CSV table of C-alpha atoms in Angstrom, one decimal:
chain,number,residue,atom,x,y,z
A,1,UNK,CA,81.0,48.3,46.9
A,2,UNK,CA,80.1,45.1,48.5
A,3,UNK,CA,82.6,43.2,51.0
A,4,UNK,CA,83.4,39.8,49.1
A,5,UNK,CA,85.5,38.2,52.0
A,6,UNK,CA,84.4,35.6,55.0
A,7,UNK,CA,81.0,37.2,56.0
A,8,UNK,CA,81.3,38.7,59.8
A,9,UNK,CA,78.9,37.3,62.2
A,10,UNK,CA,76.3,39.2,63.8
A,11,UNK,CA,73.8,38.7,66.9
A,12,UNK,CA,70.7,40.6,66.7
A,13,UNK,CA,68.7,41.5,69.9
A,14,UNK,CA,65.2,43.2,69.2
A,15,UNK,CA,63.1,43.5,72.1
A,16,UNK,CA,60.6,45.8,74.2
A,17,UNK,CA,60.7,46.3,78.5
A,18,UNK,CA,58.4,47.7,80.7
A,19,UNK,CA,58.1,51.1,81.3
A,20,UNK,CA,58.8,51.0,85.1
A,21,UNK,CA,62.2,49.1,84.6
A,22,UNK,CA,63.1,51.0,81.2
A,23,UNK,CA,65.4,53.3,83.0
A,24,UNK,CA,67.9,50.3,84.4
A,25,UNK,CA,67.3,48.0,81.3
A,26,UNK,CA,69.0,51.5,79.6
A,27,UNK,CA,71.6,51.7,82.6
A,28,UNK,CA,72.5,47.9,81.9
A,29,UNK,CA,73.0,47.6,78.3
A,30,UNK,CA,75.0,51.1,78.7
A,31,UNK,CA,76.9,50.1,81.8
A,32,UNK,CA,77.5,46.9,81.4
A,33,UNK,CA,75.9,44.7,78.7
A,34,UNK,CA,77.3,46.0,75.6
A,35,UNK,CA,80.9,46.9,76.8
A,36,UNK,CA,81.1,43.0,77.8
A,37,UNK,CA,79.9,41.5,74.7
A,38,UNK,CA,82.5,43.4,72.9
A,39,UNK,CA,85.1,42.6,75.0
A,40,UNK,CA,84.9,38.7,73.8
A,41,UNK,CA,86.9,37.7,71.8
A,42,UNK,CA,86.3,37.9,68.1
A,43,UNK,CA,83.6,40.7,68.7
A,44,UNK,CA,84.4,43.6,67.0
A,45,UNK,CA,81.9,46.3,67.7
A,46,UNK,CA,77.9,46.5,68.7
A,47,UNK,CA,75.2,49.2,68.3
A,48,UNK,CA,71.9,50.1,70.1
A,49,UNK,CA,69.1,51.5,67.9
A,50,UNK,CA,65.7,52.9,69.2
A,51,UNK,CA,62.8,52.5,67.4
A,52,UNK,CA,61.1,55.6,65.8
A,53,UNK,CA,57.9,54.7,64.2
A,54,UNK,CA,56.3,53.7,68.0
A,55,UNK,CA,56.1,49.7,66.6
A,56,UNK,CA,56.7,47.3,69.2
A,57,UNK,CA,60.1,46.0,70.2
A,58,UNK,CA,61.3,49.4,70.8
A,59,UNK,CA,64.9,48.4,71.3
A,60,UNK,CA,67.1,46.7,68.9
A,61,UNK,CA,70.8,45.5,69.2
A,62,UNK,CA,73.5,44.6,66.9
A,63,UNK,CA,76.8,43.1,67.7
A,64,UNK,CA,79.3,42.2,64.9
A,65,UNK,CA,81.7,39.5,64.8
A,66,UNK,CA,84.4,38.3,62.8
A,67,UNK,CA,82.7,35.5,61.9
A,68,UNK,CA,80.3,33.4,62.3
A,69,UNK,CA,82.1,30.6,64.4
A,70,UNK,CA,82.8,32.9,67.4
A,71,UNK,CA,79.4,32.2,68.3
A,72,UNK,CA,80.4,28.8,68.7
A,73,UNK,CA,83.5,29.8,70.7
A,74,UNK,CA,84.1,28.6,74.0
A,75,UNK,CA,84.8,32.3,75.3
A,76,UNK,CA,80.8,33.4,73.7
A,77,UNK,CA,79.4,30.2,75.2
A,78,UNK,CA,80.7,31.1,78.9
A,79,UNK,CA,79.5,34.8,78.4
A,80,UNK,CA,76.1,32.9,77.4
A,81,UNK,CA,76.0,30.7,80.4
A,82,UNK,CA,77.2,32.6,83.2
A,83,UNK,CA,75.4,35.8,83.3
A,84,UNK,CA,75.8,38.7,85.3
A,85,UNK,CA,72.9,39.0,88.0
A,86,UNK,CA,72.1,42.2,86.6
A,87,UNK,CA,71.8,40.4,83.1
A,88,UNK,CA,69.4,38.2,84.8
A,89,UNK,CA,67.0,40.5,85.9
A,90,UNK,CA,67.0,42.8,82.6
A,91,UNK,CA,66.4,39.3,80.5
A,92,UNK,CA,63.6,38.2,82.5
A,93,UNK,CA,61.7,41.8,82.0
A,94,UNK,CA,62.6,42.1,78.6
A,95,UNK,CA,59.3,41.3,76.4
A,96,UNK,CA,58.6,39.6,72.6
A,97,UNK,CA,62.1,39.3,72.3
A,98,UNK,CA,63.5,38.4,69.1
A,99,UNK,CA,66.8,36.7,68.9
A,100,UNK,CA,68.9,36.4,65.9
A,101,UNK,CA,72.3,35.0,65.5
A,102,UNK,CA,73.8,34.7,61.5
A,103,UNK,CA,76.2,35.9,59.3
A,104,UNK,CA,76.0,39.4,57.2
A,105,UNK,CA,75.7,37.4,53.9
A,106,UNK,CA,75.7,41.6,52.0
A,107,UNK,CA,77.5,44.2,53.4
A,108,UNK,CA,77.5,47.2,50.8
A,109,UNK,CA,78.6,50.6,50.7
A,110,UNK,CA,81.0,52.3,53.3
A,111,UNK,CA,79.8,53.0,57.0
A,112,UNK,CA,77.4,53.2,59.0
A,113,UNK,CA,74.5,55.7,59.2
A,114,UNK,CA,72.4,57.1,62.0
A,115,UNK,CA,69.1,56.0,60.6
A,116,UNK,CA,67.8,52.3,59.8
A,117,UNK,CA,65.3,50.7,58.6
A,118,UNK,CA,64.6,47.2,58.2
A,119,UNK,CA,62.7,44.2,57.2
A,120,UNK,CA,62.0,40.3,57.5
A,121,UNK,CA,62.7,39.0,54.7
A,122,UNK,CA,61.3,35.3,54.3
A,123,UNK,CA,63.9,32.6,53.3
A,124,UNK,CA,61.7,31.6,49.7
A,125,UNK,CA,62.4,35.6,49.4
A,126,UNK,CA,65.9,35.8,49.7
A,127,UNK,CA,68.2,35.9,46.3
A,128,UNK,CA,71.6,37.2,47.3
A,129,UNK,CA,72.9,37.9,43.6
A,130,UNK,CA,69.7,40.0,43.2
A,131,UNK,CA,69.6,41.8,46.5
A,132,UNK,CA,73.3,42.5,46.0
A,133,UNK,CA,72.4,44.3,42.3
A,134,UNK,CA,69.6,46.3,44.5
A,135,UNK,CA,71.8,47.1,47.4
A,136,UNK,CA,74.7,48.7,44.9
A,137,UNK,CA,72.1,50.3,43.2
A,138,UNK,CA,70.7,52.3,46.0
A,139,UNK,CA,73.6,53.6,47.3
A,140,UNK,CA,73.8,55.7,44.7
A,141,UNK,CA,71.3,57.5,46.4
A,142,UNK,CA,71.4,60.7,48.4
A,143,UNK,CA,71.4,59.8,52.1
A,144,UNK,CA,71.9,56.3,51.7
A,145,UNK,CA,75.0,54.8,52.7
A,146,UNK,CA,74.7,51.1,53.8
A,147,UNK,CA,72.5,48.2,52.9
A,148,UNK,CA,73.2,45.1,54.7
A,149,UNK,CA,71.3,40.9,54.7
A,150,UNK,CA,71.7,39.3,57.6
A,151,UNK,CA,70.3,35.6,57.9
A,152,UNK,CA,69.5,34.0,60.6
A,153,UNK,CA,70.9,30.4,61.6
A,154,UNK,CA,68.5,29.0,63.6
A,155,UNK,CA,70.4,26.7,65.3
A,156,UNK,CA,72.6,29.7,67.0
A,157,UNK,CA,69.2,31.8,67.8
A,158,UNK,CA,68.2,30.8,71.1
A,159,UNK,CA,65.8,32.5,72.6
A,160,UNK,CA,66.1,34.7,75.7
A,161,UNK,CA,63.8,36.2,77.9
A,162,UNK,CA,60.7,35.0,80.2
A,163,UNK,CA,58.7,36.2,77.5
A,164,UNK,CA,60.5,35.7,74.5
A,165,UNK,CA,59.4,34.6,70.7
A,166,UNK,CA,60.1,31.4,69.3
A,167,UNK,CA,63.4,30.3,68.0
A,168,UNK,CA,63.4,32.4,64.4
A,169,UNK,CA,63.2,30.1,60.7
A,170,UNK,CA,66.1,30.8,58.6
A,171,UNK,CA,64.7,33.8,57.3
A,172,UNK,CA,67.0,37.4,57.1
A,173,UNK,CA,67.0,40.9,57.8
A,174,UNK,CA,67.4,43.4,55.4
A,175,UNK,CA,68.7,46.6,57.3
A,176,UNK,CA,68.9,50.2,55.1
A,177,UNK,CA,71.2,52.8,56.9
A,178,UNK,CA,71.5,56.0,55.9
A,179,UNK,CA,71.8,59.8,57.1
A,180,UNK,CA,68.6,60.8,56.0
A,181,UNK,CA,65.4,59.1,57.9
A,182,UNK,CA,62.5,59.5,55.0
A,183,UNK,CA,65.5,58.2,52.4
A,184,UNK,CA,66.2,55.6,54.6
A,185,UNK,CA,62.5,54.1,55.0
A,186,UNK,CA,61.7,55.3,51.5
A,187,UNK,CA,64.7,52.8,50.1
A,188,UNK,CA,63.7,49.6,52.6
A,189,UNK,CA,60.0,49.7,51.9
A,190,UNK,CA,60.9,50.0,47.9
A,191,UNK,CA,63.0,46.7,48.2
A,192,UNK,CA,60.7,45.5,50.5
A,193,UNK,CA,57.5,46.0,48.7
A,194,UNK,CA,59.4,44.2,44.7
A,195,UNK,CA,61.3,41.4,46.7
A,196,UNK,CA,59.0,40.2,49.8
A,197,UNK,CA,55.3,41.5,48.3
A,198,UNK,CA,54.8,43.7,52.0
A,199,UNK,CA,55.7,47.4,53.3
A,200,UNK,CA,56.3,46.4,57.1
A,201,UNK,CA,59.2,48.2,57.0
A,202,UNK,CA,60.4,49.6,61.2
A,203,UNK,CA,63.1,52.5,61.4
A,204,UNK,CA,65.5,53.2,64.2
A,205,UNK,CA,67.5,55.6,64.7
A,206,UNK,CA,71.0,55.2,66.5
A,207,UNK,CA,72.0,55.5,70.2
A,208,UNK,CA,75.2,54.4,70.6
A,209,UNK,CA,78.4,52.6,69.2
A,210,UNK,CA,81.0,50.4,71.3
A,211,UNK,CA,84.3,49.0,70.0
A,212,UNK,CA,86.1,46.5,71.3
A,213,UNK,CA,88.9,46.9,73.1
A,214,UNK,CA,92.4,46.8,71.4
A,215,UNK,CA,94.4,44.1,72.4
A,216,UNK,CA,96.6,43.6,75.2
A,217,UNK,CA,99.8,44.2,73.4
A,218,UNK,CA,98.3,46.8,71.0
A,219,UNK,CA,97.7,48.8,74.3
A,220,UNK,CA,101.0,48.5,75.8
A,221,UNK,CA,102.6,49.9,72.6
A,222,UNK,CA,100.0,53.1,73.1
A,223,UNK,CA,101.0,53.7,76.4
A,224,UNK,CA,104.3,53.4,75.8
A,225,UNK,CA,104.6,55.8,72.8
A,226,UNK,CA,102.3,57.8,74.8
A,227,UNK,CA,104.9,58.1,77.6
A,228,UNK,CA,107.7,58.4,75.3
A,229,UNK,CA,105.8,61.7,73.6
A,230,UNK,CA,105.6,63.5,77.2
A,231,UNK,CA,108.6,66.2,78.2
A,232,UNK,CA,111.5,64.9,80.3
């Protein structure tokens, strides 16, 4: 089932870092990076993928919004502009990154999965009402339980990064998840080969999952009930 509402947003960080600093660009986005992304407002949860097939750009990010406009929200602009020194330092060792900010035009099927693989899809490539008749259809697969397109606005995309690739066209991803890896990669480079004529299809495979925080109020009514459920 595909979502038919307001699309979410999403921000898309694919990037590689030097060996010698991999260890605290790991620490960061763990520590710090992700849990303060998802924190502003309008973010609703971001994942870290690792790359499996040894490509370049080893490390991939995805953070999901409510919409698209929260990325033109004052609250994301300040977390843009005032970075943490520790930020900083990770963007200006991060290399051939790719930055994408755009709206999930094609979310189907329920979940999330612990393998991905995706694609670049071209914009002369991309036909929503078709990729959203190939998208329900593979889910009937075994192992395949998401099949997202996410396209880019340029505009939003800026890069990041001493050593990072130009601002993206207005092309899309086409991302495959799925509990089974070979189904996974064997789905995206099937789509990939009939729709965009290519088979440069990369896989990931999850690391971890952050939610944002609930809000203010919503906590206060947890720890209240909370207290209330402990013995006098």
């Amino acid at each position: 089932m595909t979502r038919l509402s307001l699309p979410h947003g999403q921000l898309c960080v694919w990037t590689d870092i030097d060996p010698a600093h991999e260890a605290d660009f790991n620490a960061w986005y763990d520590r710090e990076h992700m849990q303060e992304r998802v924190a502003i407002p309008g973010f609703t949860h971001a994942r870290r993928f690792r790359a499996t097939d040894g490509g370049s750009r080893k490390y991939l990010a995805l953070y999901v919004t409510d919409t698209l406009d929260v990325f033109r929200s004052d609250a994301y602009r300040r977390a843009f502009t005032q970075q943490t020194a520790w930020s900083l330092a990770n963007f200006e060792r991060m290399t051939g990154t790719q930055r994408r900010v755009g709206d999930l035009t094609i979310e189907a099927g329920d979940g999330e999965g612990m393998h991905l693989a995706l694609f670049v899809l071209q914009s002369e490539h991309i036909d929503v009402p078709h990729l959203r008749e190939r998208f329900d259809a593979v889910l009937s697969e075994p192992g395949i339980h998401a099949a997202r397109l996410f396209r880019t606005v340029p505009d939003l995309s800026a890069p990041i990064g001493a050593d990072a690739a130009a601002r993206p066209a207005a092309d899309a991803l086409v991302l495959i998840e799925g509990s089974d890896a070979a189904a996974t990669r064997r789905v995206a480079t099937a789509i990939s080969t009939a729709i965009a004529g290519h088979d440069e299809v990369r896989t990931f495979d999850l690391l971890w999952r952050a939610a944002a925080p609930p809000p203010a109020a919503g906590r206060d009514a947890e720890t209240k009930a909370a207290a209330a459920a402990l013995p006098a």
